[in-house]
CSV table of C-alpha atoms and ligand atoms in Angstrom, one decimal:
chain,number,residue,atom,x,y,z
F,259,MET,CA,62.7,-134.1,81.5
F,260,ASP,CA,62.6,-132.5,85.1
F,261,LYS,CA,59.0,-131.7,86.1
F,262,THR,CA,58.0,-128.7,89.1
F,263,ILE,CA,55.5,-129.7,91.5
F,264,VAL,CA,53.8,-127.1,94.0
F,265,LYS,CA,52.1,-127.4,97.1
F,266,LYS,CA,48.1,-128.1,96.8
F,267,LEU,CA,45.5,-126.6,98.5
F,268,GLY,CA,43.2,-129.5,98.3
F,269,LEU,CA,42.2,-131.8,95.7
F,270,LYS,CA,38.7,-132.0,94.6
F,271,GLY,CA,37.1,-134.3,91.2
F,272,ASN,CA,36.2,-137.3,89.9
F,273,PHE,CA,38.4,-138.8,87.5
F,274,LYS,CA,39.8,-141.6,85.9
F,275,VAL,CA,43.6,-143.3,85.8
F,276,ALA,CA,45.5,-145.3,83.5
F,277,GLY,CA,44.4,-148.7,82.8
F,278,ASP,CA,45.8,-151.6,84.9
F,279,LYS,CA,49.5,-152.6,84.3
F,280,SER,CA,49.3,-156.3,84.4
F,281,ILE,CA,46.0,-156.6,83.3
F,282,SER,CA,46.9,-154.9,80.3
F,283,HIS,CA,50.4,-156.9,79.5
F,284,ARG,CA,48.0,-160.2,80.1
F,285,ALA,CA,45.8,-159.1,77.6
F,286,VAL,CA,48.1,-159.0,74.9
F,287,MET,CA,50.2,-161.9,75.6
F,288,PHE,CA,47.0,-164.1,76.3
F,289,GLY,CA,45.4,-162.8,73.1
F,290,SER,CA,48.1,-163.7,70.8
F,291,LEU,CA,48.1,-167.4,72.3
F,292,ALA,CA,44.0,-167.2,71.8
F,293,LYS,CA,42.8,-168.2,68.5
F,294,GLY,CA,40.9,-165.4,67.1
F,295,ASP,CA,40.3,-161.7,67.4
F,296,THR,CA,40.6,-160.2,71.3
F,297,GLU,CA,39.2,-156.4,71.3
F,298,ILE,CA,40.9,-154.7,74.7
F,299,SER,CA,39.4,-151.7,75.7
F,300,GLY,CA,41.1,-149.5,78.4
F,301,PHE,CA,44.4,-150.7,77.7
F,302,LEU,CA,47.4,-148.9,79.5
F,303,THR,CA,49.5,-147.4,76.9
F,304,GLY,CA,52.3,-146.9,79.4
F,305,ASP,CA,55.9,-147.9,77.9
F,306,ASP,CA,55.9,-151.1,79.6
F,307,CYS,CA,52.8,-152.2,78.0
F,308,LEU,CA,53.9,-151.1,74.5
F,309,SER,CA,57.1,-153.5,74.7
F,310,THR,CA,54.9,-156.5,75.7
F,311,ILE,CA,53.2,-155.2,72.5
F,312,SER,CA,56.4,-154.9,70.4
F,313,CYS,CA,57.8,-158.4,71.3
F,314,PHE,CA,54.6,-160.6,70.1
F,315,LYS,CA,54.4,-158.6,66.9
F,316,LYS,CA,57.8,-160.0,66.4
F,317,LEU,CA,56.7,-163.1,67.8
F,318,GLY,CA,54.5,-163.2,64.1
F,319,ILE,CA,50.9,-161.8,65.8
F,320,ASN,CA,49.5,-158.8,63.9
F,321,ILE,CA,48.4,-156.6,66.5
F,322,GLU,CA,46.3,-153.0,65.9
F,323,LEU,CA,46.6,-149.8,68.5
F,324,ASP,CA,44.4,-147.1,68.4
F,325,LYS,CA,44.2,-144.8,71.3
F,326,GLU,CA,43.1,-147.4,74.3
F,327,LYS,CA,41.8,-150.0,72.1
F,328,VAL,CA,43.8,-153.0,70.9
F,329,LEU,CA,42.9,-155.5,68.5
F,330,VAL,CA,44.9,-158.4,68.8
F,331,HIS,CA,45.1,-160.8,65.9
F,332,GLY,CA,45.6,-164.2,68.4
F,333,LYS,CA,47.0,-167.2,65.8
F,334,GLY,CA,46.0,-170.0,69.1
F,335,ILE,CA,48.2,-171.8,71.6
F,336,ASN,CA,50.7,-173.2,68.8
F,337,GLY,CA,50.7,-170.1,66.9
F,338,LEU,CA,53.9,-167.8,67.5
F,339,THR,CA,56.7,-167.8,65.2
F,340,LYS,CA,60.5,-167.4,65.5
F,341,PRO,CA,61.4,-163.7,65.8
F,342,THR,CA,64.0,-162.4,63.5
F,343,SER,CA,65.6,-160.1,66.2
F,344,THR,CA,66.0,-159.8,69.9
F,345,LEU,CA,63.1,-159.3,71.6
F,346,ASP,CA,63.5,-155.7,73.8
F,347,VAL,CA,61.3,-155.9,77.0
F,348,GLY,CA,62.4,-151.9,77.9
F,349,ASN,CA,62.3,-151.8,81.4
F,350,SER,CA,59.2,-154.1,82.0
F,351,GLY,CA,60.0,-157.2,84.2
F,352,THR,CA,56.4,-158.5,83.7
F,353,THR,CA,57.3,-158.9,80.1
F,354,ILE,CA,60.6,-160.6,80.3
F,355,ARG,CA,59.1,-162.5,83.4
F,356,LEU,CA,56.1,-164.0,81.8
F,357,ILE,CA,57.4,-164.1,78.1
F,358,SER,CA,60.2,-166.6,79.4
F,359,GLY,CA,57.4,-169.2,80.5
F,360,ILE,CA,55.9,-168.9,77.1
F,361,LEU,CA,59.2,-169.0,75.3
F,362,SER,CA,60.5,-172.0,76.8
F,363,ALA,CA,58.0,-174.0,75.6
F,364,GLN,CA,58.6,-173.2,71.9
F,365,ASN,CA,59.8,-175.1,68.5
F,366,PHE,CA,62.2,-172.1,68.2
F,367,ASP,CA,65.0,-170.2,70.1
F,368,SER,CA,64.7,-166.5,70.7
F,369,LYS,CA,66.7,-163.7,72.4
F,370,LEU,CA,65.7,-161.5,74.9
F,371,THR,CA,67.0,-158.0,76.4
F,372,GLY,CA,65.9,-155.0,78.2
F,373,ASP,CA,67.3,-151.8,79.3
F,374,SER,CA,69.6,-151.2,82.4
F,375,SER,CA,67.4,-151.6,85.2
F,376,ILE,CA,66.2,-154.8,83.6
F,377,GLN,CA,69.5,-156.2,83.5
F,378,LYS,CA,69.6,-155.9,87.1
F,379,ARG,CA,66.2,-157.7,88.1
F,380,PRO,CA,67.1,-161.2,89.2
F,381,MET,CA,65.7,-163.7,86.2
F,382,ASN,CA,67.2,-167.0,88.4
F,383,ARG,CA,63.7,-167.3,90.0
F,384,VAL,CA,61.8,-167.8,86.5
F,385,ILE,CA,65.1,-169.8,85.2
F,386,LYS,CA,65.1,-172.3,88.3
F,387,PRO,CA,61.3,-173.3,87.9
F,388,LEU,CA,62.0,-173.5,84.0
F,389,SER,CA,64.9,-175.1,83.8
F,390,GLU,CA,63.1,-178.1,86.2
F,391,MET,CA,60.1,-178.1,83.8
F,392,GLY,CA,62.9,-178.7,81.1
F,393,ALA,CA,63.4,-175.4,79.8
F,394,ASN,CA,67.3,-174.2,78.7
F,395,ILE,CA,67.6,-170.6,79.4
F,396,GLU,CA,71.1,-169.2,78.9
F,397,SER,CA,72.3,-166.3,80.5
F,398,THR,CA,75.7,-164.5,79.5
F,399,ASN,CA,75.5,-162.2,82.5
F,400,ASN,CA,75.0,-164.2,85.5
F,401,GLY,CA,71.2,-164.6,86.1
F,402,PHE,CA,70.1,-161.6,84.5
F,403,ALA,CA,69.3,-160.3,81.1
F,404,PRO,CA,70.0,-160.9,78.2
F,405,LEU,CA,68.9,-164.1,78.0
F,406,THR,CA,68.9,-166.8,74.5
F,407,ILE,CA,65.9,-169.1,75.1
F,408,TYR,CA,65.7,-172.5,73.2
F,409,GLY,CA,62.5,-173.6,73.1
F,410,ARG,CA,62.0,-177.5,74.4
F,411,LYS,CA,59.2,-180.0,74.9
F,412,LEU,CA,58.2,-179.5,78.6
F,413,ASN,CA,57.2,-181.4,81.5
F,414,ALA,CA,54.8,-180.6,84.7
F,415,ILE,CA,56.0,-179.6,88.0
F,416,ASN,CA,55.1,-179.5,91.5
F,417,TYR,CA,56.7,-176.2,92.6
F,418,THR,CA,57.2,-174.7,96.0
F,419,MET,CA,58.2,-171.2,95.3
F,420,PRO,CA,60.6,-169.4,97.9
F,421,VAL,CA,59.1,-165.6,97.0
F,422,ALA,CA,55.5,-164.4,96.6
F,423,SER,CA,55.8,-163.4,93.0
F,424,ALA,CA,53.2,-163.1,90.7
F,425,GLN,CA,55.8,-162.9,87.7
F,426,VAL,CA,57.2,-166.2,88.8
F,427,LYS,CA,53.8,-168.0,89.4
F,428,SER,CA,52.5,-166.6,85.9
F,429,SER,CA,56.0,-167.4,83.9
F,430,ILE,CA,55.3,-171.1,85.6
F,431,LEU,CA,51.5,-171.4,85.0
F,432,LEU,CA,52.2,-170.2,81.4
F,433,ALA,CA,55.0,-173.0,80.7
F,434,SER,CA,52.3,-175.1,82.3
F,435,LEU,CA,50.0,-174.5,79.7
F,436,PHE,CA,52.4,-176.4,77.0
F,437,ALA,CA,53.5,-179.0,79.5
F,438,ASP,CA,52.6,-183.1,79.5
F,439,GLY,CA,51.4,-183.2,83.3
F,440,VAL,CA,49.2,-181.4,86.2
F,441,THR,CA,51.8,-178.7,87.7
F,442,THR,CA,50.9,-177.6,91.1
F,443,ILE,CA,52.5,-174.6,92.4
F,444,VAL,CA,52.6,-173.3,96.3
F,445,GLU,CA,53.4,-169.6,96.9
F,446,PRO,CA,54.3,-168.8,100.5
F,447,VAL,CA,51.7,-165.8,100.4
F,448,ALA,CA,49.1,-165.1,98.0
F,449,SER,CA,49.9,-162.7,95.2
F,450,ARG,CA,48.0,-160.8,92.4
F,451,ASN,CA,46.0,-163.7,90.6
F,452,HIS,CA,45.1,-161.7,87.3
F,453,THR,CA,47.0,-164.8,85.1
F,454,GLU,CA,44.4,-167.3,86.8
F,455,ILE,CA,41.5,-165.0,86.0
F,456,MET,CA,42.2,-164.4,82.4
F,457,LEU,CA,43.6,-167.7,81.5
F,458,ASN,CA,40.5,-169.3,82.5
F,459,TYR,CA,38.6,-166.5,80.9
F,460,PHE,CA,40.3,-168.0,77.8
F,461,GLY,CA,39.9,-170.8,78.4
F,462,ALA,CA,42.4,-172.7,80.5
F,463,ASN,CA,42.0,-174.8,83.7
F,464,ILE,CA,43.4,-173.3,86.8
F,465,GLU,CA,42.4,-174.1,90.3
F,466,ASN,CA,43.2,-172.6,93.4
F,467,LYS,CA,42.4,-175.0,96.5
F,468,ASN,CA,43.8,-173.3,99.9
F,469,GLY,CA,46.7,-171.7,98.1
F,470,ILE,CA,47.7,-174.9,96.4
F,471,ILE,CA,47.7,-173.9,92.6
F,472,THR,CA,47.2,-176.5,89.7
F,473,SER,CA,47.3,-176.5,86.2
F,474,SER,CA,47.5,-178.8,82.8
F,475,LYS,CA,48.3,-178.5,79.5
F,476,VAL,CA,45.5,-177.0,77.0
F,477,ASP,CA,44.7,-178.0,73.4
F,478,GLU,CA,43.7,-174.4,72.8
F,479,LEU,CA,43.0,-171.0,74.1
F,480,TYR,CA,39.8,-168.6,72.6
F,481,ALA,CA,40.0,-165.2,72.3
F,482,LYS,CA,37.3,-163.1,74.1
F,483,ASP,CA,36.8,-159.3,74.5
F,484,LEU,CA,38.4,-157.8,77.3
F,485,THR,CA,37.7,-154.3,79.8
F,486,VAL,CA,40.8,-153.4,81.6
F,487,PRO,CA,40.0,-151.2,84.8
F,488,GLY,CA,41.6,-148.6,86.2
F,489,ASP,CA,45.1,-149.3,87.8
F,490,ILE,CA,44.7,-149.5,91.6
F,491,SER,CA,48.7,-149.2,91.9
F,492,SER,CA,48.1,-145.8,89.8
F,493,ALA,CA,45.1,-144.8,91.9
F,494,ALA,CA,47.0,-144.9,94.8
F,495,PHE,CA,49.2,-141.8,94.3
F,496,PHE,CA,45.6,-139.8,94.3
F,497,ILE,CA,44.1,-141.7,97.3
F,498,VAL,CA,47.2,-140.9,99.6
F,499,ALA,CA,47.5,-137.9,98.0
F,500,ALA,CA,44.1,-137.1,98.6
F,501,LEU,CA,44.4,-138.1,102.4
F,502,VAL,CA,47.3,-135.9,103.3
F,503,CYS,CA,46.3,-132.8,101.5
F,504,GLU,CA,43.9,-130.8,103.3
F,505,ASN,CA,40.5,-130.5,102.3
F,506,SER,CA,40.5,-133.2,99.4
F,507,HIS,CA,37.0,-135.2,98.4
F,508,ILE,CA,37.8,-136.8,95.1
F,509,ILE,CA,36.1,-139.3,93.8
F,510,ILE,CA,37.9,-142.4,91.4
F,511,GLU,CA,35.9,-144.2,88.9
F,512,ASN,CA,36.6,-147.7,87.4
F,513,VAL,CA,39.7,-148.9,89.4
F,514,GLY,CA,40.1,-152.4,89.7
F,515,ILE,CA,39.5,-153.7,93.3
F,516,ASN,CA,40.9,-157.3,93.1
F,517,PRO,CA,41.7,-158.5,96.7
F,518,THR,CA,44.9,-159.6,95.9
F,519,ARG,CA,45.5,-155.8,95.4
F,520,THR,CA,43.7,-154.1,97.8
F,521,GLY,CA,46.3,-154.2,100.6
F,522,ILE,CA,46.5,-150.4,100.1
F,523,ILE,CA,42.8,-149.7,100.8
F,524,ASP,CA,42.8,-151.5,103.6
F,525,ALA,CA,46.1,-150.7,105.1
F,526,LEU,CA,44.9,-146.7,104.9
F,527,LYS,CA,41.2,-147.3,106.3
F,528,ALA,CA,43.4,-149.0,109.2
F,529,MET,CA,45.0,-145.7,110.1
F,530,GLY,CA,41.9,-143.6,109.5
F,531,GLY,CA,41.7,-142.6,106.3
F,532,LYS,CA,38.1,-141.9,105.1
F,533,ILE,CA,37.7,-144.1,102.0
F,534,ASN,CA,34.3,-145.7,100.7
F,535,ILE,CA,34.3,-148.3,98.0
F,536,LEU,CA,31.5,-147.2,95.5
F,537,ASN,CA,29.5,-149.3,92.5
F,538,GLN,CA,31.4,-152.4,93.4
F,539,ARG,CA,30.8,-154.8,90.1
F,540,GLN,CA,32.4,-157.4,87.9
F,541,SER,CA,34.0,-157.4,84.6
F,542,GLY,CA,36.0,-160.4,83.1
F,543,GLY,CA,35.9,-161.9,86.4
F,544,GLU,CA,37.5,-158.7,87.7
F,545,LEU,CA,36.0,-156.7,90.6
F,546,VAL,CA,35.6,-153.2,90.0
F,547,ALA,CA,34.3,-149.9,91.8
F,548,ASP,CA,34.7,-146.1,92.2
F,549,ILE,CA,36.6,-145.1,95.1
F,550,GLU,CA,35.8,-142.0,97.4
F,551,VAL,CA,38.5,-140.3,99.3
F,552,PHE,CA,38.4,-137.6,101.8
F,553,SER,CA,41.2,-135.9,103.5
F,554,SER,CA,41.9,-137.8,106.9
F,555,ASN,CA,44.1,-137.8,110.3
F,556,LEU,CA,46.0,-140.7,109.9
F,557,THR,CA,47.3,-142.7,112.8
F,558,SER,CA,50.4,-145.2,112.5
F,559,THR,CA,50.0,-148.9,111.3
F,560,THR,CA,52.6,-152.0,111.3
F,561,LEU,CA,52.8,-153.6,107.9
F,562,GLU,CA,53.8,-157.2,107.7
F,563,GLY,CA,52.8,-160.8,106.3
F,564,ASP,CA,49.7,-161.2,103.9
F,565,ILE,CA,49.3,-157.7,103.1
F,566,ILE,CA,52.8,-156.6,101.5
F,567,PRO,CA,52.1,-158.7,98.4
F,568,ARG,CA,48.7,-157.3,98.3
F,569,MET,CA,50.4,-153.7,97.8
F,570,ILE,CA,54.1,-154.2,97.2
F,571,ASP,CA,54.3,-151.6,94.2
F,572,GLU,CA,52.1,-149.3,96.4
F,573,ILE,CA,54.6,-148.9,100.0
F,574,PRO,CA,56.7,-145.8,98.1
F,575,VAL,CA,53.4,-143.9,98.4
F,576,PHE,CA,51.8,-145.4,101.3
F,577,ALA,CA,55.6,-143.8,103.1
F,578,VAL,CA,54.3,-140.6,102.2
F,579,ALA,CA,50.6,-141.7,104.4
F,580,ALA,CA,53.1,-142.9,107.1
F,581,LEU,CA,55.6,-139.8,107.6
F,582,CYS,CA,52.1,-137.5,107.6
F,583,ALA,CA,50.3,-140.0,110.2
F,584,LYS,CA,50.7,-139.7,114.1
F,585,GLY,CA,52.8,-142.0,115.3
F,586,THR,CA,55.5,-144.7,114.2
F,587,THR,CA,55.0,-146.9,110.8
F,588,TYR,CA,56.6,-150.2,111.0
F,589,ILE,CA,57.0,-151.9,107.5
F,590,LYS,CA,58.2,-155.5,107.8
F,591,ASP,CA,58.9,-158.1,105.2
F,592,ALA,CA,59.3,-156.5,102.1
F,593,THR,CA,62.8,-157.3,100.9
F,594,GLU,CA,60.9,-157.7,97.6
F,595,LEU,CA,61.2,-153.6,97.2
F,596,LYS,CA,64.8,-154.2,96.5
F,597,VAL,CA,64.7,-155.5,93.4
F,598,LYS,CA,62.0,-153.5,92.1
F,599,GLU,CA,62.8,-151.1,89.2
F,600,SER,CA,65.0,-149.2,91.6
F,601,ASN,CA,65.8,-150.5,95.2
F,602,ARG,CA,62.7,-149.2,96.6
F,603,ILE,CA,64.0,-149.1,100.2
F,604,ALA,CA,66.9,-147.1,99.4
F,605,THR,CA,65.4,-144.7,97.0
F,606,ILE,CA,62.6,-143.3,98.6
F,607,LYS,CA,64.7,-142.5,101.7
F,608,GLU,CA,67.4,-140.9,100.0
F,609,GLU,CA,64.9,-138.5,97.6
F,610,PHE,CA,62.8,-137.9,101.2
F,611,SER,CA,65.5,-137.0,102.9
F,612,LYS,CA,66.4,-134.7,100.5
F,613,MET,CA,62.7,-133.3,101.3
F,614,GLY,CA,63.4,-132.8,104.7
F,615,VAL,CA,62.1,-136.0,106.1
F,616,ASN,CA,63.7,-139.3,107.6
F,617,ILE,CA,62.8,-143.0,107.1
F,618,ILE,CA,64.5,-145.5,109.1
F,619,GLU,CA,65.8,-148.6,106.4
F,620,THR,CA,65.7,-151.8,108.0
F,621,GLU,CA,67.0,-155.2,106.4
F,622,ASP,CA,63.3,-155.6,105.1
F,623,GLY,CA,61.5,-152.9,105.6
F,624,MET,CA,61.5,-149.4,106.9
F,625,ILE,CA,60.4,-147.4,110.3
F,626,ILE,CA,58.5,-144.1,109.5
F,627,LYS,CA,58.4,-142.0,112.2
F,628,GLY,CA,55.2,-139.9,111.5
F,629,GLU,CA,54.1,-136.1,111.9
F,630,GLN,CA,57.4,-134.8,109.3
F,631,LYS,CA,56.9,-131.9,107.4
F,632,PHE,CA,58.5,-132.2,103.5
F,633,LYS,CA,60.3,-129.1,102.0
F,634,GLY,CA,60.0,-128.4,98.6
F,635,ALA,CA,63.9,-130.1,97.3
F,636,THR,CA,65.2,-131.1,93.7
F,637,VAL,CA,64.8,-135.0,94.2
F,638,TYR,CA,65.7,-137.7,91.5
F,639,SER,CA,63.6,-139.9,89.8
F,640,HIS,CA,66.0,-142.9,89.8
F,641,LEU,CA,64.3,-143.7,86.6
F,642,ASP,CA,61.6,-145.1,88.9
F,643,HIS,CA,58.1,-144.2,87.7
F,644,ARG,CA,56.5,-144.7,90.9
F,645,ILE,CA,59.6,-143.2,92.5
F,646,ALA,CA,58.8,-139.7,90.2
F,647,MET,CA,54.8,-140.3,91.6
F,648,SER,CA,55.7,-140.6,95.0
F,649,CYS,CA,57.9,-137.5,95.3
F,650,ALA,CA,55.3,-135.7,93.5
F,651,VAL,CA,52.5,-136.7,95.7
F,652,ALA,CA,55.3,-135.4,98.4
F,653,GLY,CA,55.5,-132.2,96.9
F,654,ILE,CA,51.8,-131.0,96.8
F,655,ILE,CA,51.8,-131.1,100.4
F,656,ALA,CA,55.8,-129.9,100.9
F,657,ASP,CA,56.3,-126.3,101.4
F,658,GLY,CA,57.9,-124.8,98.6
F,659,GLU,CA,58.9,-126.0,95.2
F,660,THR,CA,59.7,-129.9,94.1
F,661,THR,CA,61.4,-130.5,91.5
F,662,ILE,CA,61.4,-134.2,90.0
F,663,THR,CA,64.6,-135.0,87.6
F,664,ASP,CA,64.5,-137.7,85.2
F,665,ALA,CA,60.5,-137.1,85.9
F,666,ASP,CA,59.3,-138.6,82.6
F,667,CYS,CA,60.0,-142.1,83.5
F,668,VAL,CA,56.2,-142.3,84.6
F,669,ALA,CA,55.4,-143.2,80.9
F,670,ILE,CA,56.1,-146.5,82.2
F,671,SER,CA,52.6,-146.8,83.7
F,672,PHE,CA,50.5,-143.6,83.9
F,673,PRO,CA,51.8,-141.5,80.9
F,674,ASN,CA,49.0,-138.3,82.1
F,675,PHE,CA,50.2,-138.6,85.5
F,676,TYR,CA,51.3,-134.8,85.9
F,677,GLU,CA,48.4,-133.4,83.6
F,678,LEU,CA,45.7,-135.8,86.2
F,679,LEU,CA,47.7,-133.8,89.4
F,680,ASN,CA,47.7,-130.8,87.8
F,681,SER,CA,43.8,-130.7,86.9
F,682,LEU,CA,42.8,-131.5,90.2
U,37,S3P,C1,53.2,-158.1,88.7
U,37,S3P,C2,54.2,-158.1,89.9
U,37,S3P,C3,54.4,-157.8,90.8
U,37,S3P,C4,54.6,-156.4,91.0
U,37,S3P,C5,55.0,-155.6,89.4
U,37,S3P,C6,53.7,-156.1,88.5
U,37,S3P,C7,52.8,-158.6,87.5
U,37,S3P,O1,56.1,-158.2,90.9
U,37,S3P,O2,55.6,-155.8,91.2
U,37,S3P,O3,54.8,-154.8,89.6
U,37,S3P,O4,51.9,-158.0,87.0
U,37,S3P,O5,52.6,-159.6,87.9
U,37,S3P,P1,56.4,-159.5,91.6
U,37,S3P,O6,55.8,-160.5,90.8
U,37,S3P,O7,58.3,-159.5,91.3
U,37,S3P,O8,56.3,-159.2,93.0
């Protein structure tokens, strides 16, 4: 499907965005491993999270989905059963990496596959630590999916992660729930901690002392109801849109503002973005708030180090803000962008260049000269949801019409994105 975006004269309104993708995945997975019924409200019915539901159904879990409510009839920590067919994770890196940690410890074997993008996403980053724990994972595709996982008894490890990745950390933490001994993980830079928060909510014993994370085997996890907040990664498209589009004033209600995810807010505020955090509150161990945004005159910044994992998924849309800001913005330490749903440094540069703006690609990020003007053009999503949505945000400030081809991939994380953008 193609989508045409026209210039907007201002964004106004109060609204909610789709549920948090990371939290929705985890709620289904951990609910499946917990004893009893977990009712999830505000669930993201995006394609990635539906892939997680389909995998856990194949592992013998009864899961009912009714709009944004999900009921997971968990069977306890040892309740999964051997699937009768290959588990298909679709486009979801979170599903394949996290489920690998769980499947490694089962008393049955399983096969995992996914779409053509998933078959290019590095899996050695989880195969290596899981193998150290005693897992037996076979790739017939040189370290990429499809994978066969032969269930084994696991043991605890001490692991220093070479890259900051919540998916890798979570995969090891899930395996640690089944492993004898105490597993210790050291991250080079802190990544999102939803796994630690939610597993503890279900009864696990995970601690983080000065960046050293420990976890040990559990006898059982216990079901608890959960409410998923709005996804800050989805809110980011509207935050940037409102900042760069004149005459805008929006309030995005009920957004997760876990500090391991709010790099985008910190970066945009440092650039002079008028953003207010309202009604801050707690839900299921996660911080939630309403985010108010006004159009703003932005100035350039440098992103590097600790902030990068705290806004890794928001960098494509952040590029739109940097292209509008006064001065030159530098993004460093962001090589992880190359192994997302697409190589996001290359794809954002390529598509934005069609819109008449120039980004310089560097070894580990981008250099973005500000005050460039977007022109409407036909751009390609590369089947990457966040590239499609970043192009749409550029489209609302571009002169002329912007057409995004293969635009329906937004259904991965934000099914009603275009309707919402149109409605403002
Ligand atoms: C995610 C972690 C991040 C992020 C992805 C979701 C998660 O990936 O990019 O969209 O839910 O744990 P990495 O762990 O590879 O950085």
